[in-house]
mmCIF file of C-alpha atoms in Angstrom:
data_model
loop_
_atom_site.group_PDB
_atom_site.id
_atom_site.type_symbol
_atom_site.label_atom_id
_atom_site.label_comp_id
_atom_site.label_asym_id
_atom_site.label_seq_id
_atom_site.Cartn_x
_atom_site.Cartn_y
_atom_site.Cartn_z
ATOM 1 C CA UNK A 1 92.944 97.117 97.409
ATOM 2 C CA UNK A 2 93.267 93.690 95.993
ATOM 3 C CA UNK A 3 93.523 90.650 98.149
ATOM 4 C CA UNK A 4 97.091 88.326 97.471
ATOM 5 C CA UNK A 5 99.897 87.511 99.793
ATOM 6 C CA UNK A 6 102.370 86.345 97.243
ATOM 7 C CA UNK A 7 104.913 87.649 94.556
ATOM 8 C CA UNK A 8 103.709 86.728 91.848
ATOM 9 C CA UNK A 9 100.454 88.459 92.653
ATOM 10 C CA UNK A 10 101.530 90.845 93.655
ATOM 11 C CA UNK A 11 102.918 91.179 90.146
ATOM 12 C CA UNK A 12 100.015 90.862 88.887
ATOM 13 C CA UNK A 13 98.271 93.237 90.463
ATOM 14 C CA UNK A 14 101.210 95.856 89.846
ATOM 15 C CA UNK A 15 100.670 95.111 85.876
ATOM 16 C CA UNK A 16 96.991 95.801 86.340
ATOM 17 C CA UNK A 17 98.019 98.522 88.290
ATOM 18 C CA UNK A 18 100.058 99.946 85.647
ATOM 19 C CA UNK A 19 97.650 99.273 82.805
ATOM 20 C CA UNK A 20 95.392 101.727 85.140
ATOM 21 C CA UNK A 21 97.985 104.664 84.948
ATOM 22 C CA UNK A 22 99.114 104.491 81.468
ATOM 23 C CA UNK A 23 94.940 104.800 80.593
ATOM 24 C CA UNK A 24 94.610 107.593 83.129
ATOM 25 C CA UNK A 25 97.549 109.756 81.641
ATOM 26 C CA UNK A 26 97.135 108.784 78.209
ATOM 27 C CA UNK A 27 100.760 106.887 78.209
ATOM 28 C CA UNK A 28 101.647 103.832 76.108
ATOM 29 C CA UNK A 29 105.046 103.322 76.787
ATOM 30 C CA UNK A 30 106.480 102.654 80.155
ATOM 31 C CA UNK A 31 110.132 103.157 80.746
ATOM 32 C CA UNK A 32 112.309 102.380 83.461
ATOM 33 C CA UNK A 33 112.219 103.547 86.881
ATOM 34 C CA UNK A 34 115.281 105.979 86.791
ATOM 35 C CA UNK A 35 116.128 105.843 90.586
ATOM 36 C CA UNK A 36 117.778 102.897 92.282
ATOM 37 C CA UNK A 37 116.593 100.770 95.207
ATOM 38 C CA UNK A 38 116.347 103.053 98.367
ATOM 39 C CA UNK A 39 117.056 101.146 101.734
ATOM 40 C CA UNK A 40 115.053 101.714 104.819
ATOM 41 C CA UNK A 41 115.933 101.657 108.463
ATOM 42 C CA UNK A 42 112.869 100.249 109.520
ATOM 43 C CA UNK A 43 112.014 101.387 113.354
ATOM 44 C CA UNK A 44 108.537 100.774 113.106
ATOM 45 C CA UNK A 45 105.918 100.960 116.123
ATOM 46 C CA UNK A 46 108.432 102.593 118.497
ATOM 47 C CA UNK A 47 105.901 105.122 119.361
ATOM 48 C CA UNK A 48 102.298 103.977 120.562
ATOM 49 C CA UNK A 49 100.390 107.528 120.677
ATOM 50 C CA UNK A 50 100.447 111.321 119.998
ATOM 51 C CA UNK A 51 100.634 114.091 122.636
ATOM 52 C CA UNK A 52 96.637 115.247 123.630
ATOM 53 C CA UNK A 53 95.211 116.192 120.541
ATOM 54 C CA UNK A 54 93.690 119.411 119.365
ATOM 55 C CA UNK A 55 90.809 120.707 117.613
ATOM 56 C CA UNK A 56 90.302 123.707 115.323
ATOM 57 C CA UNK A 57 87.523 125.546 113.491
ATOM 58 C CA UNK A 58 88.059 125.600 109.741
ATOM 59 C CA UNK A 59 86.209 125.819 106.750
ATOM 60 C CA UNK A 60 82.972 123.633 107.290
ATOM 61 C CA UNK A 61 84.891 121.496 109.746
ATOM 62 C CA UNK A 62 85.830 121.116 113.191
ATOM 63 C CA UNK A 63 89.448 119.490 112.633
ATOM 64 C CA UNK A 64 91.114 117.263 114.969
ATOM 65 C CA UNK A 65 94.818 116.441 114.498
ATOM 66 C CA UNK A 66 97.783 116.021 116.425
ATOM 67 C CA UNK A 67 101.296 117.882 116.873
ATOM 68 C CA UNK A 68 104.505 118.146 117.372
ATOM 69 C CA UNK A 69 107.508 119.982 117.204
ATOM 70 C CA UNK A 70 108.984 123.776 118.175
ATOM 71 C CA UNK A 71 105.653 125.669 117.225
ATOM 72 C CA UNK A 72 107.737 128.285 115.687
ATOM 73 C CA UNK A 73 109.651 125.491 112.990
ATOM 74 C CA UNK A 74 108.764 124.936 109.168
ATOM 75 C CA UNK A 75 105.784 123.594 108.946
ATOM 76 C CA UNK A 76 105.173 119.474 107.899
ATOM 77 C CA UNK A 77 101.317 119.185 107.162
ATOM 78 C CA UNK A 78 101.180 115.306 107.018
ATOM 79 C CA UNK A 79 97.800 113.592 105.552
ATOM 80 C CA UNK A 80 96.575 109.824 106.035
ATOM 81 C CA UNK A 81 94.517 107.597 103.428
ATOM 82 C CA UNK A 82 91.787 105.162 103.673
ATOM 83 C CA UNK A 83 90.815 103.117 105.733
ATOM 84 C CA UNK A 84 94.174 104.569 107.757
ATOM 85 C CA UNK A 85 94.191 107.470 109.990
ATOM 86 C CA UNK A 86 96.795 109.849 111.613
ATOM 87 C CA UNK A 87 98.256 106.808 113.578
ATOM 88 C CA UNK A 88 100.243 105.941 109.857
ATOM 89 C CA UNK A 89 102.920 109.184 111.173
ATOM 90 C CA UNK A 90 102.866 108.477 114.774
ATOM 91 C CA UNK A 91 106.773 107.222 114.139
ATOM 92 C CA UNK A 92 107.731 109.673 111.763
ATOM 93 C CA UNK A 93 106.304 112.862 113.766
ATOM 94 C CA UNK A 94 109.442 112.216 116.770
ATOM 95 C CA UNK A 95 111.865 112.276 113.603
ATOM 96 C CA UNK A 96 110.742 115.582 112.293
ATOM 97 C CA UNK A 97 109.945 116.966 115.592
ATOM 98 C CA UNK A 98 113.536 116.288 116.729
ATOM 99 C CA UNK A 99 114.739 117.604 113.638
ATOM 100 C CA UNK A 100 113.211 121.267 114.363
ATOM 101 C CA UNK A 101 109.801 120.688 112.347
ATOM 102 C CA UNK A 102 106.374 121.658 113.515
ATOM 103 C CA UNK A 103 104.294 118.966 112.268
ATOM 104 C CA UNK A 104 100.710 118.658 111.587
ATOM 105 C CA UNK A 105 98.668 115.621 111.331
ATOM 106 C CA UNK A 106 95.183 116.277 110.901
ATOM 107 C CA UNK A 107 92.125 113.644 110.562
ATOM 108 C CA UNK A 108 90.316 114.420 107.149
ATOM 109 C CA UNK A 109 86.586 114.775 107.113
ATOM 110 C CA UNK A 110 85.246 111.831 108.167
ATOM 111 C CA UNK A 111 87.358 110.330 110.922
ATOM 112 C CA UNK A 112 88.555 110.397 114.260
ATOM 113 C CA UNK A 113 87.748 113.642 116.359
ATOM 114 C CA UNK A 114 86.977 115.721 113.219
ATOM 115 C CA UNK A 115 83.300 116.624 112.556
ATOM 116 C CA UNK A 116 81.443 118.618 110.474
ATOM 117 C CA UNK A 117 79.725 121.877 111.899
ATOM 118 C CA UNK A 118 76.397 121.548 110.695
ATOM 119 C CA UNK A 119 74.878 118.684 109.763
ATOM 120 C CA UNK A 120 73.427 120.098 106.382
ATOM 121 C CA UNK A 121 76.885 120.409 104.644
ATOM 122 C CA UNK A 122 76.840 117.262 102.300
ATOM 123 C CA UNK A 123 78.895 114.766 103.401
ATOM 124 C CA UNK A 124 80.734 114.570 100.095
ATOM 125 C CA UNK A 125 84.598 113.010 99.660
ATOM 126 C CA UNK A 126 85.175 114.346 96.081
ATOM 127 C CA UNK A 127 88.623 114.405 95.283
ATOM 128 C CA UNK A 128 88.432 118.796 95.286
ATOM 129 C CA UNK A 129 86.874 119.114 98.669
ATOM 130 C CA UNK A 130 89.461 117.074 100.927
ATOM 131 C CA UNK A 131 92.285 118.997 99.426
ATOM 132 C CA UNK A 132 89.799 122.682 100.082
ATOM 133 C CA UNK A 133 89.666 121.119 103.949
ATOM 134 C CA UNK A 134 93.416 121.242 104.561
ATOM 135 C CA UNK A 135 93.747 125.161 102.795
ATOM 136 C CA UNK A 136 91.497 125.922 105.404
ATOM 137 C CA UNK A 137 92.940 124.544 107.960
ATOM 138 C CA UNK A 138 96.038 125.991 107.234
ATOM 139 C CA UNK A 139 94.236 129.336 107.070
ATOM 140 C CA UNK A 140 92.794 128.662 110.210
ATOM 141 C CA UNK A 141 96.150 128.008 111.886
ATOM 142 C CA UNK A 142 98.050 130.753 110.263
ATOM 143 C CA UNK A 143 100.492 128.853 108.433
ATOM 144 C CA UNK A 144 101.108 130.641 105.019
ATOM 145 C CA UNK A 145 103.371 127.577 103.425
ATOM 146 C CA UNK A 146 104.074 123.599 104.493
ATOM 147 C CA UNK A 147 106.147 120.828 103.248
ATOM 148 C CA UNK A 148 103.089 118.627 102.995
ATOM 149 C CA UNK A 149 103.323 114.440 102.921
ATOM 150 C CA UNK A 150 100.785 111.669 101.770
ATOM 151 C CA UNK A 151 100.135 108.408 100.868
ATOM 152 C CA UNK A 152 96.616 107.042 99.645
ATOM 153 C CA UNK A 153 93.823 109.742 100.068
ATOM 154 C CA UNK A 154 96.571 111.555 101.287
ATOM 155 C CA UNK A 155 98.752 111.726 98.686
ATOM 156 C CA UNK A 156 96.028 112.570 96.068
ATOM 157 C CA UNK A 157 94.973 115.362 98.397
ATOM 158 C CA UNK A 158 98.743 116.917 98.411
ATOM 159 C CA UNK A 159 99.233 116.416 94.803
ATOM 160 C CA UNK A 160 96.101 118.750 94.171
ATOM 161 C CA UNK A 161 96.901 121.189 97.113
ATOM 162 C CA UNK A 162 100.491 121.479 94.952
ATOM 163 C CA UNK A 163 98.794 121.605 91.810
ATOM 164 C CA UNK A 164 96.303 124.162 92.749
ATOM 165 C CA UNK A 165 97.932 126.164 95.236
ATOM 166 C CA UNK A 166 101.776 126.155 94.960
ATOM 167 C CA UNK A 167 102.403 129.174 97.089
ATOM 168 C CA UNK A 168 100.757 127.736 99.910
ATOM 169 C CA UNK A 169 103.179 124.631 99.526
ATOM 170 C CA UNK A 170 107.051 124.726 99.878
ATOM 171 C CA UNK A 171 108.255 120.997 99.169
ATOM 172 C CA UNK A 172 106.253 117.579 98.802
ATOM 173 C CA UNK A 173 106.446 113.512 99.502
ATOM 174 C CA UNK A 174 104.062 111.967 97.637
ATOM 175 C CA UNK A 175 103.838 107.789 98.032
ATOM 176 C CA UNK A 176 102.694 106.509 94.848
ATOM 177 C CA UNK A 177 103.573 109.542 92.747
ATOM 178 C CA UNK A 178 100.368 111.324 91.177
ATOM 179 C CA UNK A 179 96.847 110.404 92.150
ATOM 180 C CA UNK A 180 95.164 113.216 90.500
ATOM 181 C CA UNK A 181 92.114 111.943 88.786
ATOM 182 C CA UNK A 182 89.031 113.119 87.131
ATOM 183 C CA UNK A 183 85.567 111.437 86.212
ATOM 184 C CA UNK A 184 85.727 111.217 83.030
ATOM 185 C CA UNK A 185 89.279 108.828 82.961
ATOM 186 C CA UNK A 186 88.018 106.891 85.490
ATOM 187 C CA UNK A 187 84.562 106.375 82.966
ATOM 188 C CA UNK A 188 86.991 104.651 80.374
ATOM 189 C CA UNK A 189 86.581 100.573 80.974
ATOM 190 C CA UNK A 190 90.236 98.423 81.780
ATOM 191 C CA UNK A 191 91.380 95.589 80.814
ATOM 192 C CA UNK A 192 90.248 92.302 83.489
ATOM 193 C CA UNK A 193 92.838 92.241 85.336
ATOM 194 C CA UNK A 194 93.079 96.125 85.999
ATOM 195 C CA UNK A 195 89.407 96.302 86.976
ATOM 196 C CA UNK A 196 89.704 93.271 89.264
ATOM 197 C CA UNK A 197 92.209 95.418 91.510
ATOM 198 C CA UNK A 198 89.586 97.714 92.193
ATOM 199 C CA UNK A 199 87.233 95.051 93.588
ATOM 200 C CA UNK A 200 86.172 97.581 96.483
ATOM 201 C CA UNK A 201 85.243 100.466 94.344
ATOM 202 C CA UNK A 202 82.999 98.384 92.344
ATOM 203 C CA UNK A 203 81.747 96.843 95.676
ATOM 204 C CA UNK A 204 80.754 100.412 96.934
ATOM 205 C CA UNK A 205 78.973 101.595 94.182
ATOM 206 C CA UNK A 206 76.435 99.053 95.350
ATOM 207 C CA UNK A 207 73.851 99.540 98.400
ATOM 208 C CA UNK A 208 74.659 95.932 99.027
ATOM 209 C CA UNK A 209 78.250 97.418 99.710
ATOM 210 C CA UNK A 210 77.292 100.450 101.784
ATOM 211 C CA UNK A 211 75.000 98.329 104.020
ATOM 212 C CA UNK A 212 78.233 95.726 103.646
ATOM 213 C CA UNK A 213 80.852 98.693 104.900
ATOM 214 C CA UNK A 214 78.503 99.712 107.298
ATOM 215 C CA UNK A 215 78.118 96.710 109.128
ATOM 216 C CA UNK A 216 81.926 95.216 109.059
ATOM 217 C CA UNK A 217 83.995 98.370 108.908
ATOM 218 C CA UNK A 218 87.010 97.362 111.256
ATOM 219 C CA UNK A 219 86.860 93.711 109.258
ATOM 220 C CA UNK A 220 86.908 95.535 105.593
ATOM 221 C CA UNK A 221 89.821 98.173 107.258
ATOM 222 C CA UNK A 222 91.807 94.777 108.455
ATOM 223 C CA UNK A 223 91.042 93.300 104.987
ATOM 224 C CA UNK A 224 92.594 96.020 103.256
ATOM 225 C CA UNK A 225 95.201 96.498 105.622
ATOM 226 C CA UNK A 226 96.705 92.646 104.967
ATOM 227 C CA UNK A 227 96.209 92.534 101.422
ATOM 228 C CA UNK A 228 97.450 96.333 100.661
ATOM 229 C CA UNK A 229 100.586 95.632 103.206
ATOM 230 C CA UNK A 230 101.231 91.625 102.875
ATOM 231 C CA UNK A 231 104.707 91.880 104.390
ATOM 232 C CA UNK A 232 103.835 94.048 107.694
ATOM 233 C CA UNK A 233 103.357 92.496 110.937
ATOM 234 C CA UNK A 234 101.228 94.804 112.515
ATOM 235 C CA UNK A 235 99.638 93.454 115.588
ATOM 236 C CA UNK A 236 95.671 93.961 116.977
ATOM 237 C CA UNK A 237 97.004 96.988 119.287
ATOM 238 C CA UNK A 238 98.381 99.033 116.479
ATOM 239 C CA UNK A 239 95.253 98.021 114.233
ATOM 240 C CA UNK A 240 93.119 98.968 116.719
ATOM 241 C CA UNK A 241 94.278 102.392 117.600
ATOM 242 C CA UNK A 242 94.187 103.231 113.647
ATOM 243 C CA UNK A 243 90.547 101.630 113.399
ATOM 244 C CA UNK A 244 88.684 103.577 116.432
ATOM 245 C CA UNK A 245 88.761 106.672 113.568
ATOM 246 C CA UNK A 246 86.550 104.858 111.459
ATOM 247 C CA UNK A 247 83.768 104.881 114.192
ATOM 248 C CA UNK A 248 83.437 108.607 113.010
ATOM 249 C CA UNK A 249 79.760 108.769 112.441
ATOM 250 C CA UNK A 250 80.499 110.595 108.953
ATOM 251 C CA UNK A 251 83.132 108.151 108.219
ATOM 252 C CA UNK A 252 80.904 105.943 105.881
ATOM 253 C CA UNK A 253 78.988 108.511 104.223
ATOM 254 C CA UNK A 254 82.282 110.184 103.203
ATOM 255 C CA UNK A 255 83.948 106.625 101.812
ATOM 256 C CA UNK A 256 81.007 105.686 99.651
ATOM 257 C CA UNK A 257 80.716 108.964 98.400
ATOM 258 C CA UNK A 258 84.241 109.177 97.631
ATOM 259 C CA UNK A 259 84.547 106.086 95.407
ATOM 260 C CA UNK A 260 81.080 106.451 93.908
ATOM 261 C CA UNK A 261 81.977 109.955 92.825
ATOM 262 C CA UNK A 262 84.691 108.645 90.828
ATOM 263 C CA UNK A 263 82.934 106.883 88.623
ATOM 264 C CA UNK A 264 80.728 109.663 87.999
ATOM 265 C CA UNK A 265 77.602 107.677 90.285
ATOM 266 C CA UNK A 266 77.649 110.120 92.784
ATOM 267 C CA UNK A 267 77.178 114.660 92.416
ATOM 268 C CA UNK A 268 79.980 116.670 93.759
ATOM 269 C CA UNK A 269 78.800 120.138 95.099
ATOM 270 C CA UNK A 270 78.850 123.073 92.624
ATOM 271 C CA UNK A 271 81.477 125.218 94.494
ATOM 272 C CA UNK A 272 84.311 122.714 93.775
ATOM 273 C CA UNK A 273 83.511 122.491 90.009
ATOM 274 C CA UNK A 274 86.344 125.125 88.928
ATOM 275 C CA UNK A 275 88.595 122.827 91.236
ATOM 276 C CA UNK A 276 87.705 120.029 89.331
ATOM 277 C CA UNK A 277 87.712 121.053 85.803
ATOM 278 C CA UNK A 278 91.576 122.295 86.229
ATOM 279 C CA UNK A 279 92.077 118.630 87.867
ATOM 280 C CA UNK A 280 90.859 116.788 85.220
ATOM 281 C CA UNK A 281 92.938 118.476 82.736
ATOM 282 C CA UNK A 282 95.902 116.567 84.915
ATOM 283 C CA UNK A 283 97.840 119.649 85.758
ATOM 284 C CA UNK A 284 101.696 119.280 86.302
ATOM 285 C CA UNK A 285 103.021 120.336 89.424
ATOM 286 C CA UNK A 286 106.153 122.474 90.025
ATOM 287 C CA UNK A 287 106.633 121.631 93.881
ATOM 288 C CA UNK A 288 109.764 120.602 94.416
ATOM 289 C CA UNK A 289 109.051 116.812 94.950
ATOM 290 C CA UNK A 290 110.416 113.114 96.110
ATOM 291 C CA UNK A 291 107.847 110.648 94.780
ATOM 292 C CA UNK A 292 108.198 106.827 96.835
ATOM 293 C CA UNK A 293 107.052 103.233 96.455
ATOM 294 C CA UNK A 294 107.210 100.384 98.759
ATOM 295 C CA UNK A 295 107.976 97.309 96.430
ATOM 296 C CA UNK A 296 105.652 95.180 98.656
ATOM 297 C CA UNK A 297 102.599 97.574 97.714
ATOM 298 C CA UNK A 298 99.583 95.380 97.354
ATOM 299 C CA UNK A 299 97.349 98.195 96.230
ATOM 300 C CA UNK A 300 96.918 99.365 92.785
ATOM 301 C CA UNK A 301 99.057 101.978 91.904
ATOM 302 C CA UNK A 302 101.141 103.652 88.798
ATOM 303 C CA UNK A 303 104.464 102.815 88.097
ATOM 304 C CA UNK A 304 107.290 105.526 88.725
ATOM 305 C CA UNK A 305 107.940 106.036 84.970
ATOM 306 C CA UNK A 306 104.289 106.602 84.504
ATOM 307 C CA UNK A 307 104.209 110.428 86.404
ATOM 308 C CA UNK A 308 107.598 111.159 86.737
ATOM 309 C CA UNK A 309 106.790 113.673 83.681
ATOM 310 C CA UNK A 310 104.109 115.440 86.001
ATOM 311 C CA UNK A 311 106.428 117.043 88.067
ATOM 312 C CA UNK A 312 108.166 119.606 86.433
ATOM 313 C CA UNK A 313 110.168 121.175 88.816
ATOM 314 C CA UNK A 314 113.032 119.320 91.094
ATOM 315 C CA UNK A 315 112.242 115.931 91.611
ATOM 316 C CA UNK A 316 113.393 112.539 92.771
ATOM 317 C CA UNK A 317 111.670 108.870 93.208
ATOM 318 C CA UNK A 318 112.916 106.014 95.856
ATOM 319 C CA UNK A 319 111.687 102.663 95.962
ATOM 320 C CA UNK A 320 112.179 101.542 99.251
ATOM 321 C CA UNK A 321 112.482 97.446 99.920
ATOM 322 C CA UNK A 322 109.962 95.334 101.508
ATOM 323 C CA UNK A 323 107.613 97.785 101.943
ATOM 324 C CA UNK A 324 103.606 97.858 101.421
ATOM 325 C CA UNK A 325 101.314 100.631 100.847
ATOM 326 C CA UNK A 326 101.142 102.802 104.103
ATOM 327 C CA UNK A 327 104.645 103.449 103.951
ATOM 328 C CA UNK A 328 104.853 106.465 106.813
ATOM 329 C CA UNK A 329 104.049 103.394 109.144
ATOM 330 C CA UNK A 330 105.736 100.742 107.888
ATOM 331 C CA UNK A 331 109.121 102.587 107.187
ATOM 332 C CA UNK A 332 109.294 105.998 109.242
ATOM 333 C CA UNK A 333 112.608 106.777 109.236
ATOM 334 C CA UNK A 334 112.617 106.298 105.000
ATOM 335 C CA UNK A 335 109.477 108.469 105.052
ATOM 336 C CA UNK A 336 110.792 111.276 107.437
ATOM 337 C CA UNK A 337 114.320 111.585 105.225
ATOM 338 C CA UNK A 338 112.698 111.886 102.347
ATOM 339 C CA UNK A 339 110.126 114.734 103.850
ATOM 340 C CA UNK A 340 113.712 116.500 105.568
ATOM 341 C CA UNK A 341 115.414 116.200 102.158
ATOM 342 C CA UNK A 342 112.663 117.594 99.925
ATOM 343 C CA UNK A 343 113.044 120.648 101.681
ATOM 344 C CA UNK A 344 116.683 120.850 100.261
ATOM 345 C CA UNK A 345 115.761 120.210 96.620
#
């Protein structure tokens, strides 16, 4: 997530950003964004923690998460990114709670409480196998259909839960839009400036940057966190809470793998190569779904008018003001409306 603190990098990086989609998707036009401005009613860090959290046996994983809500409401299924953790909802799970939602906020493989249960499973963070974790879970839980929300990881691990399993999913929020990706797109070279904004991935596929991530975890995190977020104010406490789920001891493993199994460096495991052979086709999804963007998103990322076209069935996109790149945190009311709405599409 690329380091500036000003607008006009920021602009920069959201050309380079853009230049990244349009060579993913195959587009070479880019049309306007057809919603307008969304405002948010930013109540940020009202909420410091979760009730105690639980664990649960599913799939090759012991899962830790946290919830809330009337047990017997629709189900939210709610899903951080990197180098977040389940801390980027802890504002938006009161909303949806209050609202009559049972919400579900598990730690993916690899952080917090959640561990694997044997320690010969590869620790692998393909693209397939996050999205395979959170069908289990669900599984393991009972719950036959979710409105599910993301951002980051996150939202690439909805998108392909929608994509490949649509019964199992009732309604989605997706920040960023469509994250699906495949190993053979992510092959193709960029232009300069689109491959600078991946400066970590690069970084990673070295052992200089495993030993690098390793050692200065919380550092990198708070790194990413300023440059991916330049307008929030987040203080140590709220960093802090968020960075004691990187102390996972699977939590570096499962980071390096991910980004060096995009660019084909790293094997994925054999059982999630049907997964991944529908993914890379880029499969549209019919999930009734409200795409968002914070316009203060220092990460790279697609423009709206890049995927709107991937979602076939009903569909909105807000842009919500001021915003960076974990939005759930940084605007939880916007974030909760939008998952209470998509239910209504």
């Amino acid at each position: 997530m690329s380091p500036q603190f000003d607008h006009q990098r920021r602009r920069f990086f959201g050309i380079a950003a853009m230049t990244i989609a349009a060579a993913e998707f195959g587009v070479t036009t880019i049309a306007n964004a057809a919603s307008p401005m969304a405002s948010a009613a930013i109540k940020a860090g009202e909420h410091t923690s979760f009730a105690a959290l639980k664990q649960i046996k599913a799939g090759v994983l012991d899962v830790g998460y946290a919830e809330a809500g009337p047990a017997d409401g629709p189900v939210v299924l709610l899903v951080h990114g990197w180098p977040y953790d389940i801390y980027s909802y802890v504002d938006v799970a009161p909303i949806l709670a209050d609202a009559g939602y049972r919400v579900l906020i598990p730690y993916l493989r690899g952080y917090g409480t959640t561990r694997f249960l044997s320690s010969e499973t590869p620790r692998n963070g393909q693209q397939a196998a996050l999205a395979v974790d959170l069908i289990a879970f669900m599984d393991a839980l009972g719950v036959e259909k979710a409105i599910l929300g993301g951002y980051d990881w996150g939202a690439r691990t909805v998108n392909i839960m929608a994509a490949l399993w649509p019964d199992r999913c009732q309604a989605m929020v997706s920040v960023s839009g469509y994250l699906i990706g495949s190993q053979a797109a992510n092959s193709k070279p960029l232009p300069p400036a689109a491959e600078l904004s991946w400066w970590y991935q690069f970084y990673f596929a070295t052992e200089r940057g495993r030993l690098g991530y390793t050692a200065n975890t919380h550092d990198f995190a708070k790194l990413v966190w300023r440059t991916a977020s330049p307008t929030w104010a987040f203080d140590d406490a709220t960093f802090n809470r968020s960075a004691a789920a990187l102390d996972n001891p699977d939590h570096v493993d499962i980071t390096i793998h991910n980004y060096r199994w995009r660019l084909g460096l790293a094997e994925g495991e054999e059982k999630y190569d049907a997964f991944e052979r529908q993914l890379a086709t880029g499969p549209v999804i019919t999930t009734p779904t409200i795409t968002m963007e914070g316009d203060a998103n220092g990460a790279p990322h697609p423009q709206p008018s890049v995927y709107a076209k991937k979602f076939s069935g009903k569909y909105e996109h807000r842009d919500i003001a001021a915003i960076g790149h974990n939005l759930p945190q940084e605007a939880p009311e916007a974030f909760a409306q939008a998952i209470i709405d998509v239910a209504k599409l």
